[in-house]
Amino acid sequence: MNKVSVVVGTQWGDEGKGKIVDLLAQTADYVVRFHGGNNAGHTIVVNGKKYPLHLIPSGILHPNTKCVIANGVIIDLEVLVSEINMFVNDGVKVDGRLFISDRCHLILPYHKALDIALENARGKDKLGTTGRGIGPTYSDKVSYNGIRIYELVRWDLFVEKFTFQTEIKNEILKTFGVSEIKIKKELEKIAELRKEILPYVADTYQILKKAIDAKKNILLEGAHGVMLDIDFSPYPFSTGSNVIPGAVNTGAGIPLQKISHVIGIVKAYTSRVGGGPLPTEIFDKIANQIREVGHEYGTTTGRPRRVGWLDLEAVKFACEVSGVTEVTITKIDILSGLKKIKVCIGYELSPSVIARSKATKPALPAGRQSIKIPYSSCGYEELNKLTPVYKELPGWKEDITKVKSFKALPKNCQSYVKFIENFLGISVKLISTGPAREEYIKL
Ligand code: GDP
Ligand code: IMO
Ligand code: MG
Protein backbone atom coordinates (compact mmCIF):
# COMPACT_ATOMS: atom_id res chain seq x y z
CA MET A 1 0.00 0.00 0.00
CA ASN A 2 1.04 3.57 -0.63
CA LYS A 3 2.18 5.59 2.32
CA VAL A 4 1.12 9.16 1.66
CA SER A 5 1.23 11.15 4.90
CA VAL A 6 0.26 14.73 5.52
CA VAL A 7 1.70 16.72 8.41
CA VAL A 8 -0.73 19.42 9.52
CA GLY A 9 -0.34 22.07 12.21
CA THR A 10 -3.47 22.00 14.40
CA GLN A 11 -3.02 25.41 16.01
CA TRP A 12 -1.76 28.85 14.90
CA GLY A 13 1.48 27.64 13.29
CA ASP A 14 4.92 27.01 14.78
CA GLU A 15 3.84 23.73 16.34
CA GLY A 16 7.22 22.18 15.48
CA LYS A 17 6.22 20.77 12.07
CA GLY A 18 9.73 21.20 10.62
CA LYS A 19 11.32 19.11 13.36
CA ILE A 20 8.78 16.33 12.90
CA VAL A 21 8.98 16.38 9.10
CA ASP A 22 12.78 16.08 9.30
CA LEU A 23 12.38 13.15 11.67
CA LEU A 24 9.79 11.35 9.53
CA ALA A 25 11.71 12.14 6.34
CA GLN A 26 14.29 9.52 7.32
CA THR A 27 12.02 6.95 5.72
CA ALA A 28 10.34 9.16 3.10
CA ASP A 29 11.18 9.04 -0.59
CA TYR A 30 9.66 12.47 -1.18
CA VAL A 31 8.91 15.46 1.05
CA VAL A 32 6.52 17.93 -0.55
CA ARG A 33 5.48 21.49 0.26
CA PHE A 34 2.01 22.11 -1.20
CA HIS A 35 0.86 25.56 -0.02
CA GLY A 36 2.02 28.81 1.54
CA GLY A 37 5.25 30.62 0.93
CA ASN A 38 8.13 31.95 2.96
CA ASN A 39 5.75 33.15 5.65
CA ALA A 40 6.43 29.62 6.91
CA GLY A 41 9.49 29.16 9.09
CA HIS A 42 10.29 25.54 9.87
CA THR A 43 13.25 24.84 12.14
CA ILE A 44 15.38 21.74 12.00
CA VAL A 45 18.17 21.09 14.50
CA VAL A 46 20.70 18.41 13.53
CA ASN A 47 24.07 17.83 15.23
CA GLY A 48 23.66 21.10 17.10
CA LYS A 49 23.17 23.09 13.89
CA LYS A 50 19.95 25.01 13.37
CA TYR A 51 18.41 25.33 9.88
CA PRO A 52 15.47 27.74 9.54
CA LEU A 53 13.63 26.70 6.37
CA HIS A 54 11.08 28.88 4.61
CA LEU A 55 10.59 27.21 1.24
CA ILE A 56 12.78 24.14 0.85
CA PRO A 57 10.99 21.08 2.25
CA SER A 58 12.27 19.84 5.62
CA GLY A 59 13.51 16.56 4.11
CA ILE A 60 16.55 18.15 2.47
CA LEU A 61 19.04 16.90 5.07
CA HIS A 62 18.33 13.26 4.19
CA PRO A 63 20.43 12.49 1.09
CA ASN A 64 18.09 9.81 -0.24
CA THR A 65 14.96 11.92 0.08
CA LYS A 66 13.77 14.05 -2.81
CA CYS A 67 12.16 17.42 -2.15
CA VAL A 68 9.30 18.91 -4.14
CA ILE A 69 7.93 22.43 -4.10
CA ALA A 70 4.55 21.77 -5.68
CA ASN A 71 2.20 24.10 -7.56
CA GLY A 72 0.31 25.47 -4.52
CA VAL A 73 3.41 27.13 -3.09
CA ILE A 74 4.20 30.77 -3.84
CA ILE A 75 7.85 31.61 -4.33
CA ASP A 76 10.07 34.54 -3.47
CA LEU A 77 13.06 33.90 -5.74
CA GLU A 78 15.55 35.69 -3.53
CA VAL A 79 14.58 33.62 -0.48
CA LEU A 80 14.63 30.37 -2.42
CA VAL A 81 18.04 31.06 -3.97
CA SER A 82 19.55 32.02 -0.63
CA GLU A 83 18.14 28.86 0.96
CA ILE A 84 19.52 26.68 -1.85
CA ASN A 85 22.92 28.36 -1.44
CA MET A 86 22.84 27.89 2.32
CA PHE A 87 22.61 24.13 1.82
CA VAL A 88 25.02 23.96 -1.11
CA ASN A 89 27.64 25.87 0.93
CA ASP A 90 27.05 23.43 3.75
CA GLY A 91 27.89 20.50 1.48
CA VAL A 92 24.29 19.30 1.05
CA LYS A 93 23.56 17.99 -2.44
CA VAL A 94 20.54 19.85 -3.77
CA ASP A 95 20.96 19.27 -7.49
CA GLY A 96 18.84 16.32 -8.66
CA ARG A 97 16.97 16.34 -5.31
CA LEU A 98 14.93 19.52 -5.48
CA PHE A 99 12.05 19.94 -7.93
CA ILE A 100 9.99 23.10 -8.32
CA SER A 101 6.69 23.25 -10.17
CA ASP A 102 6.47 25.72 -13.04
CA ARG A 103 2.87 26.33 -11.89
CA CYS A 104 4.09 28.03 -8.72
CA HIS A 105 3.18 31.71 -8.60
CA LEU A 106 5.92 34.23 -7.89
CA ILE A 107 6.01 36.67 -5.01
CA LEU A 108 7.25 39.82 -6.76
CA PRO A 109 8.58 43.08 -5.31
CA TYR A 110 5.22 44.85 -5.63
CA HIS A 111 3.49 42.10 -3.62
CA LYS A 112 5.77 42.74 -0.67
CA ALA A 113 5.39 46.51 -1.01
CA LEU A 114 1.58 46.15 -1.15
CA ASP A 115 1.49 43.81 1.85
CA ILE A 116 3.39 46.36 3.93
CA ALA A 117 1.46 49.37 2.57
CA LEU A 118 -1.90 47.72 3.34
CA GLU A 119 -0.78 46.80 6.83
CA ASN A 120 0.33 50.39 7.49
CA ALA A 121 -2.98 51.69 6.13
CA ARG A 122 -4.88 49.44 8.56
CA GLY A 123 -3.21 51.29 11.41
CA LYS A 124 -4.31 50.01 14.79
CA ASP A 125 -6.37 47.31 13.05
CA LYS A 126 -3.39 45.81 11.31
CA LEU A 127 -3.42 42.03 10.97
CA GLY A 128 0.24 41.44 11.74
CA THR A 129 1.12 39.69 8.49
CA THR A 130 4.69 38.56 7.97
CA GLY A 131 5.10 41.28 5.31
CA ARG A 132 6.30 38.66 2.84
CA GLY A 133 3.68 39.51 0.19
CA ILE A 134 1.54 36.42 0.80
CA GLY A 135 -1.99 37.91 0.62
CA PRO A 136 -1.29 40.10 -2.44
CA THR A 137 0.34 37.18 -4.31
CA TYR A 138 -2.55 34.79 -3.70
CA SER A 139 -5.06 37.51 -4.58
CA ASP A 140 -3.22 38.15 -7.86
CA LYS A 141 -3.36 34.41 -8.51
CA VAL A 142 -7.15 34.22 -8.23
CA SER A 143 -7.72 37.49 -10.10
CA TYR A 144 -5.63 36.26 -13.08
CA ASN A 145 -2.91 38.82 -12.45
CA GLY A 146 -0.33 36.37 -11.18
CA ILE A 147 2.97 35.51 -12.84
CA ARG A 148 4.26 31.98 -12.56
CA ILE A 149 7.56 30.18 -12.90
CA TYR A 150 6.11 29.13 -16.27
CA GLU A 151 6.63 32.70 -17.50
CA LEU A 152 9.98 32.97 -15.74
CA VAL A 153 11.19 30.09 -17.88
CA ARG A 154 9.97 31.94 -21.01
CA TRP A 155 11.82 35.17 -20.21
CA ASP A 156 10.22 37.37 -22.90
CA LEU A 157 6.76 36.54 -21.51
CA PHE A 158 7.95 37.30 -18.01
CA VAL A 159 9.35 40.71 -19.01
CA GLU A 160 6.08 41.63 -20.71
CA LYS A 161 3.85 40.56 -17.82
CA PHE A 162 6.11 41.89 -15.10
CA THR A 163 6.29 45.30 -16.80
CA PHE A 164 2.50 45.47 -17.20
CA GLN A 165 1.80 44.39 -13.61
CA THR A 166 4.45 46.65 -12.09
CA GLU A 167 3.03 49.66 -13.93
CA ILE A 168 -0.43 48.95 -12.49
CA LYS A 169 0.89 48.21 -9.00
CA ASN A 170 3.01 51.39 -9.04
CA GLU A 171 -0.19 53.41 -9.52
CA ILE A 172 -1.69 51.71 -6.47
CA LEU A 173 1.50 52.13 -4.45
CA LYS A 174 1.45 55.85 -5.31
CA THR A 175 -1.93 56.21 -3.60
CA PHE A 176 -0.33 54.82 -0.44
CA GLY A 177 2.55 57.28 -0.79
CA VAL A 178 4.99 54.43 -1.38
CA SER A 179 7.89 54.89 -3.80
CA GLU A 180 7.56 53.10 -7.12
CA ILE A 181 9.17 49.80 -8.06
CA LYS A 182 11.96 50.37 -10.60
CA ILE A 183 11.18 47.96 -13.43
CA LYS A 184 14.60 47.84 -15.09
CA LYS A 185 16.50 47.38 -11.85
CA GLU A 186 14.18 44.62 -10.66
CA LEU A 187 14.31 42.82 -14.01
CA GLU A 188 18.11 42.76 -13.82
CA LYS A 189 17.94 41.26 -10.35
CA ILE A 190 15.30 38.68 -11.31
CA ALA A 191 17.26 37.69 -14.44
CA GLU A 192 20.19 36.68 -12.21
CA LEU A 193 18.01 34.77 -9.74
CA ARG A 194 16.22 33.05 -12.62
CA LYS A 195 19.46 31.40 -13.80
CA GLU A 196 19.88 29.77 -10.41
CA ILE A 197 16.31 28.45 -10.30
CA LEU A 198 15.93 27.08 -13.83
CA PRO A 199 17.79 23.78 -13.20
CA TYR A 200 15.21 22.83 -10.57
CA VAL A 201 12.04 23.58 -12.54
CA ALA A 202 10.05 20.43 -13.30
CA ASP A 203 6.61 18.94 -13.94
CA THR A 204 6.07 18.04 -10.29
CA TYR A 205 2.64 16.55 -11.03
CA GLN A 206 4.27 13.82 -13.13
CA ILE A 207 7.03 13.26 -10.57
CA LEU A 208 4.48 12.73 -7.81
CA LYS A 209 2.13 10.67 -9.96
CA LYS A 210 4.97 8.31 -10.86
CA ALA A 211 6.05 8.18 -7.22
CA ILE A 212 2.55 7.18 -6.17
CA ASP A 213 2.31 4.58 -8.94
CA ALA A 214 5.64 3.15 -7.75
CA LYS A 215 4.28 2.98 -4.16
CA LYS A 216 6.86 5.42 -2.86
CA ASN A 217 6.62 6.90 0.63
CA ILE A 218 5.48 10.50 0.30
CA LEU A 219 5.39 13.02 3.11
CA LEU A 220 3.43 16.24 2.58
CA GLU A 221 4.70 19.08 4.72
CA GLY A 222 1.91 21.41 5.74
CA ALA A 223 2.74 24.96 6.70
CA HIS A 224 1.11 27.37 9.19
CA GLY A 225 -1.80 25.89 11.22
CA VAL A 226 -5.49 25.15 10.74
CA MET A 227 -6.42 28.20 12.85
CA LEU A 228 -4.88 30.32 10.05
CA ASP A 229 -6.62 28.48 7.18
CA ILE A 230 -8.15 30.98 4.74
CA ASP A 231 -11.60 29.37 5.18
CA PHE A 232 -11.56 27.93 8.69
CA SER A 233 -9.82 30.76 10.57
CA PRO A 234 -11.72 33.76 11.93
CA TYR A 235 -11.17 35.62 8.63
CA PRO A 236 -9.40 38.04 8.04
CA PHE A 237 -7.03 36.88 10.81
CA SER A 238 -5.81 34.27 8.38
CA THR A 239 -3.07 33.41 5.98
CA GLY A 240 -3.63 33.36 2.21
CA SER A 241 -3.86 29.61 1.66
CA ASN A 242 -5.88 26.59 2.70
CA VAL A 243 -3.94 24.78 5.39
CA ILE A 244 -6.16 21.71 5.79
CA PRO A 245 -5.15 18.55 3.92
CA GLY A 246 -7.71 19.27 1.17
CA ALA A 247 -4.99 21.58 -0.15
CA VAL A 248 -2.88 18.52 -0.99
CA ASN A 249 -5.17 17.89 -3.95
CA THR A 250 -5.17 21.44 -5.29
CA GLY A 251 -1.61 22.26 -4.24
CA ALA A 252 0.22 19.14 -5.37
CA GLY A 253 -2.23 17.32 -7.66
CA ILE A 254 -2.38 14.29 -5.37
CA PRO A 255 -5.88 12.76 -5.24
CA LEU A 256 -7.30 12.81 -1.72
CA GLN A 257 -8.02 9.04 -1.72
CA LYS A 258 -4.28 8.44 -1.90
CA ILE A 259 -3.70 10.00 1.53
CA SER A 260 -3.18 7.21 4.05
CA HIS A 261 -2.06 9.13 7.17
CA VAL A 262 -2.82 12.61 8.49
CA ILE A 263 -0.47 13.54 11.31
CA GLY A 264 -1.78 16.38 13.46
CA ILE A 265 0.96 18.32 15.23
CA VAL A 266 -0.20 19.58 18.62
CA LYS A 267 2.10 21.86 20.60
CA ALA A 268 1.62 21.21 24.33
CA TYR A 269 0.56 24.85 24.76
CA THR A 270 -0.54 27.61 22.39
CA SER A 271 1.33 30.31 20.51
CA ARG A 272 0.41 32.85 17.88
CA VAL A 273 2.31 35.54 15.97
CA GLY A 274 0.47 38.62 14.73
CA GLY A 275 -3.03 39.87 15.51
CA GLY A 276 -6.33 38.06 15.87
CA PRO A 277 -8.17 36.23 18.61
CA LEU A 278 -6.40 33.78 20.89
CA PRO A 279 -8.96 32.56 23.44
CA THR A 280 -6.49 30.97 25.90
CA GLU A 281 -3.86 33.71 25.73
CA ILE A 282 -2.05 34.45 29.00
CA PHE A 283 -0.04 37.51 29.98
CA ASP A 284 1.36 36.67 33.39
CA LYS A 285 4.68 35.33 34.72
CA ILE A 286 3.90 31.90 33.31
CA ALA A 287 3.45 33.41 29.84
CA ASN A 288 6.92 34.96 30.04
CA GLN A 289 8.39 31.71 31.32
CA ILE A 290 6.87 29.70 28.45
CA ARG A 291 7.98 32.32 25.89
CA GLU A 292 11.57 32.40 27.14
CA VAL A 293 12.06 28.69 27.85
CA GLY A 294 10.23 27.75 24.65
CA HIS A 295 12.12 30.39 22.58
CA GLU A 296 8.77 31.57 21.28
CA TYR A 297 10.10 34.14 18.84
CA GLY A 298 9.12 33.95 15.16
CA THR A 299 11.37 31.89 12.86
CA THR A 300 10.42 34.18 9.98
CA THR A 301 10.12 37.65 11.53
CA GLY A 302 11.72 37.28 14.98
CA ARG A 303 8.56 38.75 16.58
CA PRO A 304 7.77 37.56 20.14
CA ARG A 305 4.97 34.99 19.92
CA ARG A 306 1.86 35.40 22.05
CA VAL A 307 1.40 32.36 24.28
CA GLY A 308 -1.44 30.62 26.08
CA TRP A 309 -2.72 27.34 27.46
CA LEU A 310 -3.46 24.41 25.18
CA ASP A 311 -6.83 25.02 23.51
CA LEU A 312 -8.29 21.58 22.94
CA GLU A 313 -11.61 23.00 21.69
CA ALA A 314 -9.73 24.53 18.75
CA VAL A 315 -7.39 21.55 18.30
CA LYS A 316 -10.33 19.11 18.27
CA PHE A 317 -11.93 21.09 15.46
CA ALA A 318 -8.61 21.19 13.56
CA CYS A 319 -8.26 17.41 13.87
CA GLU A 320 -11.84 16.79 12.77
CA VAL A 321 -11.76 19.06 9.73
CA SER A 322 -8.34 17.70 8.72
CA GLY A 323 -9.21 14.05 9.23
CA VAL A 324 -6.23 13.60 11.55
CA THR A 325 -5.43 9.91 12.02
CA GLU A 326 -2.62 10.27 14.56
CA VAL A 327 -1.27 12.97 16.82
CA THR A 328 2.25 14.14 17.59
CA ILE A 329 2.66 16.27 20.72
CA THR A 330 5.56 18.74 20.63
CA LYS A 331 7.34 20.98 23.13
CA ILE A 332 5.94 19.20 26.16
CA ASP A 333 9.40 19.64 27.74
CA ILE A 334 8.70 23.38 27.95
CA LEU A 335 5.96 22.75 30.54
CA SER A 336 8.37 21.06 32.99
CA GLY A 337 8.51 23.02 36.23
CA LEU A 338 4.93 24.36 36.13
CA LYS A 339 2.94 23.43 39.27
CA LYS A 340 -0.41 23.42 37.49
CA ILE A 341 -1.21 23.28 33.80
CA LYS A 342 -4.51 24.48 32.39
CA VAL A 343 -6.18 23.00 29.32
CA CYS A 344 -9.16 24.55 27.56
CA ILE A 345 -11.91 21.95 27.09
CA GLY A 346 -14.66 24.16 25.69
CA TYR A 347 -15.93 27.68 25.08
CA GLU A 348 -18.76 29.55 26.80
CA LEU A 349 -20.33 32.69 25.47
CA SER A 350 -23.05 35.13 26.44
CA PRO A 351 -26.10 34.60 24.18
CA SER A 352 -26.24 38.32 23.38
CA VAL A 353 -23.03 37.97 21.36
CA ILE A 354 -24.33 34.92 19.50
CA ALA A 355 -27.70 36.59 18.86
CA ARG A 356 -26.12 39.32 16.75
CA SER A 357 -25.69 36.86 13.93
CA LYS A 358 -28.72 34.64 14.50
CA ALA A 359 -32.40 35.26 13.83
CA THR A 360 -33.46 33.94 17.23
CA LYS A 361 -31.74 34.35 20.55
CA PRO A 362 -30.49 31.00 21.84
CA ALA A 363 -32.27 29.88 25.00
CA LEU A 364 -30.25 30.32 28.20
CA PRO A 365 -30.47 27.42 30.65
CA ALA A 366 -31.85 28.46 34.05
CA GLY A 367 -29.24 30.06 36.29
CA ARG A 368 -26.64 30.34 33.49
CA GLN A 369 -25.06 33.49 32.08
CA SER A 370 -23.54 31.77 29.07
CA ILE A 371 -23.88 28.76 26.84
CA LYS A 372 -21.44 26.39 25.18
CA ILE A 373 -20.36 27.25 21.67
CA PRO A 374 -18.18 25.13 19.38
CA TYR A 375 -15.11 26.63 17.66
CA SER A 376 -16.77 26.16 14.26
CA SER A 377 -19.63 28.54 15.19
CA CYS A 378 -17.24 31.33 16.17
CA GLY A 379 -16.08 34.31 14.16
CA TYR A 380 -13.54 36.76 15.54
CA GLU A 381 -16.15 38.60 17.59
CA GLU A 382 -17.20 35.41 19.40
CA LEU A 383 -13.60 34.24 19.83
CA ASN A 384 -12.65 37.58 21.37
CA LYS A 385 -15.55 37.56 23.81
CA LEU A 386 -15.93 33.96 24.90
CA THR A 387 -14.75 32.45 28.16
CA PRO A 388 -12.59 29.35 27.91
CA VAL A 389 -13.61 26.48 30.18
CA TYR A 390 -10.47 25.09 31.77
CA LYS A 391 -9.47 21.81 33.31
CA GLU A 392 -6.49 22.13 35.63
CA LEU A 393 -3.96 19.31 35.62
CA PRO A 394 -1.00 18.81 37.96
CA GLY A 395 2.44 19.59 36.53
CA TRP A 396 5.83 17.87 36.89
CA LYS A 397 9.30 19.12 37.79
CA GLU A 398 11.68 16.82 35.94
CA ASP A 399 13.57 17.69 32.75
CA ILE A 400 12.21 15.19 30.21
CA THR A 401 14.37 16.07 27.21
CA LYS A 402 16.41 12.85 27.34
CA VAL A 403 13.56 10.50 28.29
CA LYS A 404 13.17 7.76 25.67
CA SER A 405 10.04 5.86 26.75
CA PHE A 406 6.52 6.86 27.70
CA LYS A 407 6.72 4.87 30.94
CA ALA A 408 9.84 6.76 32.02
CA LEU A 409 8.02 10.11 31.81
CA PRO A 410 6.86 11.62 35.12
CA LYS A 411 3.39 10.29 35.98
CA ASN A 412 1.76 13.73 35.66
CA CYS A 413 3.32 14.20 32.23
CA GLN A 414 1.92 10.81 31.18
CA SER A 415 -1.50 11.93 32.45
CA TYR A 416 -1.24 15.17 30.45
CA VAL A 417 -0.60 13.18 27.26
CA LYS A 418 -3.41 10.73 28.06
CA PHE A 419 -5.79 13.63 28.73
CA ILE A 420 -5.10 15.07 25.27
CA GLU A 421 -5.45 11.67 23.64
CA ASN A 422 -8.75 10.91 25.34
CA PHE A 423 -10.18 14.35 24.65
CA LEU A 424 -9.33 14.17 20.95
CA GLY A 425 -10.14 10.47 20.62
CA ILE A 426 -7.03 10.05 18.43
CA SER A 427 -3.89 8.06 19.29
CA VAL A 428 -0.75 9.98 20.20
CA LYS A 429 2.00 8.21 18.29
CA LEU A 430 4.96 10.51 18.93
CA ILE A 431 6.03 12.94 21.64
CA SER A 432 8.72 15.49 20.89
CA THR A 433 10.80 16.40 23.94
CA GLY A 434 13.32 18.84 22.49
CA PRO A 435 14.33 20.67 19.30
CA ALA A 436 16.97 18.15 18.19
CA ARG A 437 16.18 15.31 15.80
CA GLU A 438 16.87 12.59 18.37
CA GLU A 439 14.72 14.14 21.11
CA TYR A 440 11.47 12.21 20.86
CA ILE A 441 9.50 9.31 22.29
CA LYS A 442 7.70 6.85 20.03
CA LEU A 443 4.53 5.33 21.43
P1 GDP B 1 7.06 25.04 12.62
O1 GDP B 1 6.77 26.31 11.94
O2 GDP B 1 5.82 24.30 13.01
O3 GDP B 1 8.04 24.17 11.89
O4 GDP B 1 7.76 25.44 14.02
P2 GDP B 1 8.96 26.51 14.21
O5 GDP B 1 10.22 25.88 13.73
O6 GDP B 1 8.59 27.83 13.68
O7 GDP B 1 8.94 26.66 15.78
C1 GDP B 1 9.14 25.57 16.62
C2 GDP B 1 10.37 25.83 17.49
O8 GDP B 1 10.43 24.88 18.54
C3 GDP B 1 11.68 25.67 16.74
O9 GDP B 1 12.64 26.52 17.30
C4 GDP B 1 12.05 24.20 16.99
O10 GDP B 1 13.45 23.97 16.92
C5 GDP B 1 11.56 24.03 18.39
N1 GDP B 1 11.06 22.69 18.72
C6 GDP B 1 10.38 21.80 17.96
N2 GDP B 1 9.98 20.74 18.69
C7 GDP B 1 10.40 20.97 19.94
C8 GDP B 1 10.25 20.26 21.18
O11 GDP B 1 9.64 19.21 21.27
N3 GDP B 1 10.80 20.84 22.28
C9 GDP B 1 11.49 22.03 22.24
N4 GDP B 1 12.00 22.51 23.36
N5 GDP B 1 11.63 22.71 21.10
C10 GDP B 1 11.09 22.20 19.98
P1 IMO C 1 4.69 28.13 10.08
O1 IMO C 1 4.64 27.27 8.83
C1 IMO C 1 2.95 31.32 12.52
C2 IMO C 1 0.50 34.29 10.41
C3 IMO C 1 1.17 35.65 10.48
C4 IMO C 1 -0.06 36.54 10.48
C5 IMO C 1 -1.00 35.80 9.53
C6 IMO C 1 -1.03 36.35 8.13
O2 IMO C 1 6.06 28.54 10.44
O3 IMO C 1 3.93 27.50 11.17
P2 IMO C 1 0.75 36.20 6.18
O4 IMO C 1 2.14 36.76 6.10
O5 IMO C 1 0.67 34.74 6.04
O6 IMO C 1 -0.19 36.94 5.27
O7 IMO C 1 0.28 36.57 7.67
O8 IMO C 1 -0.55 34.46 9.50
N1 IMO C 1 1.37 33.20 9.91
C7 IMO C 1 2.06 32.36 10.69
N2 IMO C 1 2.19 32.31 12.03
N3 IMO C 1 3.57 30.39 11.75
C8 IMO C 1 3.43 30.41 10.41
O9 IMO C 1 3.93 29.46 9.60
C9 IMO C 1 2.67 31.44 9.82
N4 IMO C 1 2.33 31.75 8.56
C10 IMO C 1 1.54 32.82 8.63
O10 IMO C 1 1.94 35.80 11.65
O11 IMO C 1 -0.64 36.57 11.75
MG1 MG D 1 7.25 28.32 12.10
GROMACS .gro file of N, CA and C and ligand atoms in nm, residues 13-19 41-43 45 50 294-295 299 305 330-334 432-435 439, ligand 1:
model
  106
   13GLY      N    1   0.014   2.772   1.387
   13GLY     CA    2   0.148   2.764   1.329
   13GLY      C    3   0.254   2.745   1.434
   14ASP      N    4   0.376   2.716   1.389
   14ASP     CA    5   0.492   2.701   1.478
   14ASP      C    6   0.474   2.590   1.581
   15GLU      N    7   0.405   2.486   1.543
   15GLU     CA    8   0.384   2.373   1.634
   15GLU      C    9   0.508   2.284   1.643
   16GLY      N   10   0.604   2.306   1.552
   16GLY     CA   11   0.722   2.218   1.548
   16GLY      C   12   0.713   2.121   1.430
   17LYS      N   13   0.642   2.164   1.324
   17LYS     CA   14   0.622   2.077   1.207
   17LYS      C   15   0.756   2.041   1.142
   18GLY      N   16   0.845   2.143   1.130
   18GLY     CA   17   0.973   2.120   1.062
   18GLY      C   18   1.052   2.009   1.129
   19LYS      N   19   1.059   2.014   1.262
   19LYS     CA   20   1.132   1.911   1.336
   19LYS      C   21   1.075   1.772   1.308
   41GLY      N   22   0.812   2.926   0.859
   41GLY     CA   23   0.949   2.916   0.909
   41GLY      C   24   0.958   2.786   0.985
   42HIS      N   25   1.023   2.687   0.927
   42HIS     CA   26   1.029   2.554   0.987
   42HIS      C   27   1.173   2.527   1.031
   43THR      N   28   1.190   2.498   1.159
   43THR     CA   29   1.325   2.484   1.214
   43THR      C   30   1.364   2.338   1.231
   45VAL      N   31   1.690   2.104   1.376
   45VAL     CA   32   1.817   2.109   1.450
   45VAL      C   33   1.883   1.971   1.439
   50LYS      N   34   2.134   2.462   1.357
   50LYS     CA   35   1.995   2.501   1.337
   50LYS      C   36   1.974   2.546   1.191
  294GLY      N   37   1.061   2.835   2.593
  294GLY     CA   38   1.023   2.775   2.465
  294GLY      C   39   1.078   2.849   2.344
  295HIS      N   40   1.158   2.955   2.368
  295HIS     CA   41   1.212   3.039   2.258
  295HIS      C   42   1.100   3.074   2.161
  299THR      N   43   1.028   3.238   1.371
  299THR     CA   44   1.137   3.189   1.286
  299THR      C   45   1.151   3.278   1.163
  305ARG      N   46   0.627   3.564   2.013
  305ARG     CA   47   0.497   3.499   1.992
  305ARG      C   48   0.411   3.517   2.116
  330THR      N   49   0.423   1.813   2.062
  330THR     CA   50   0.556   1.874   2.063
  330THR      C   51   0.571   1.969   2.181
  331LYS      N   52   0.695   1.996   2.215
  331LYS     CA   53   0.734   2.098   2.313
  331LYS      C   54   0.676   2.075   2.452
  332ILE      N   55   0.648   1.951   2.483
  332ILE     CA   56   0.594   1.920   2.616
  332ILE      C   57   0.701   1.945   2.723
  333ASP      N   58   0.828   1.938   2.681
  333ASP     CA   59   0.940   1.964   2.774
  333ASP      C   60   0.934   2.107   2.829
  334ILE      N   61   0.874   2.197   2.754
  334ILE     CA   62   0.870   2.338   2.795
  334ILE      C   63   0.780   2.356   2.919
  432SER      N   64   0.743   1.483   2.110
  432SER     CA   65   0.872   1.549   2.089
  432SER      C   66   0.911   1.616   2.220
  433THR      N   67   1.037   1.591   2.262
  433THR     CA   68   1.080   1.640   2.394
  433THR      C   69   1.195   1.740   2.386
  434GLY      N   70   1.225   1.786   2.264
  434GLY     CA   71   1.332   1.884   2.249
  434GLY      C   72   1.346   1.920   2.102
  435PRO      N   73   1.423   2.024   2.070
  435PRO     CA   74   1.433   2.067   1.930
  435PRO      C   75   1.516   1.972   1.842
  439GLU      N   76   1.549   1.393   1.988
  439GLU     CA   77   1.472   1.414   2.111
  439GLU      C   78   1.322   1.386   2.089
  444GDP     P1   79   0.706   2.504   1.262
  444GDP     O1   80   0.677   2.631   1.194
  444GDP     O2   81   0.582   2.430   1.301
  444GDP     O3   82   0.804   2.417   1.189
  444GDP     O4   83   0.776   2.544   1.402
  444GDP     P2   84   0.896   2.651   1.421
  444GDP     O5   85   1.022   2.588   1.373
  444GDP     O6   86   0.859   2.783   1.368
  444GDP     O7   87   0.894   2.666   1.578
  444GDP     C1   88   0.914   2.557   1.662
  444GDP     C2   89   1.037   2.583   1.749
  444GDP     O8   90   1.043   2.488   1.854
  444GDP     C3   91   1.168   2.567   1.674
  444GDP     O9   92   1.264   2.652   1.730
  444GDP     C4   93   1.205   2.420   1.699
  444GDP    O10   94   1.345   2.397   1.692
  444GDP     C5   95   1.156   2.403   1.839
  444GDP     N1   96   1.106   2.269   1.872
  444GDP     C6   97   1.038   2.180   1.796
  444GDP     N2   98   0.998   2.074   1.869
  444GDP     C7   99   1.040   2.097   1.994
  444GDP     C8  100   1.025   2.026   2.118
  444GDP    O11  101   0.964   1.921   2.127
  444GDP     N3  102   1.080   2.084   2.228
  444GDP     C9  103   1.149   2.203   2.224
  444GDP     N4  104   1.200   2.251   2.336
  444GDP     N5  105   1.163   2.271   2.110
  444GDP    C10  106   1.109   2.220   1.998
   0.00000   0.00000   0.00000
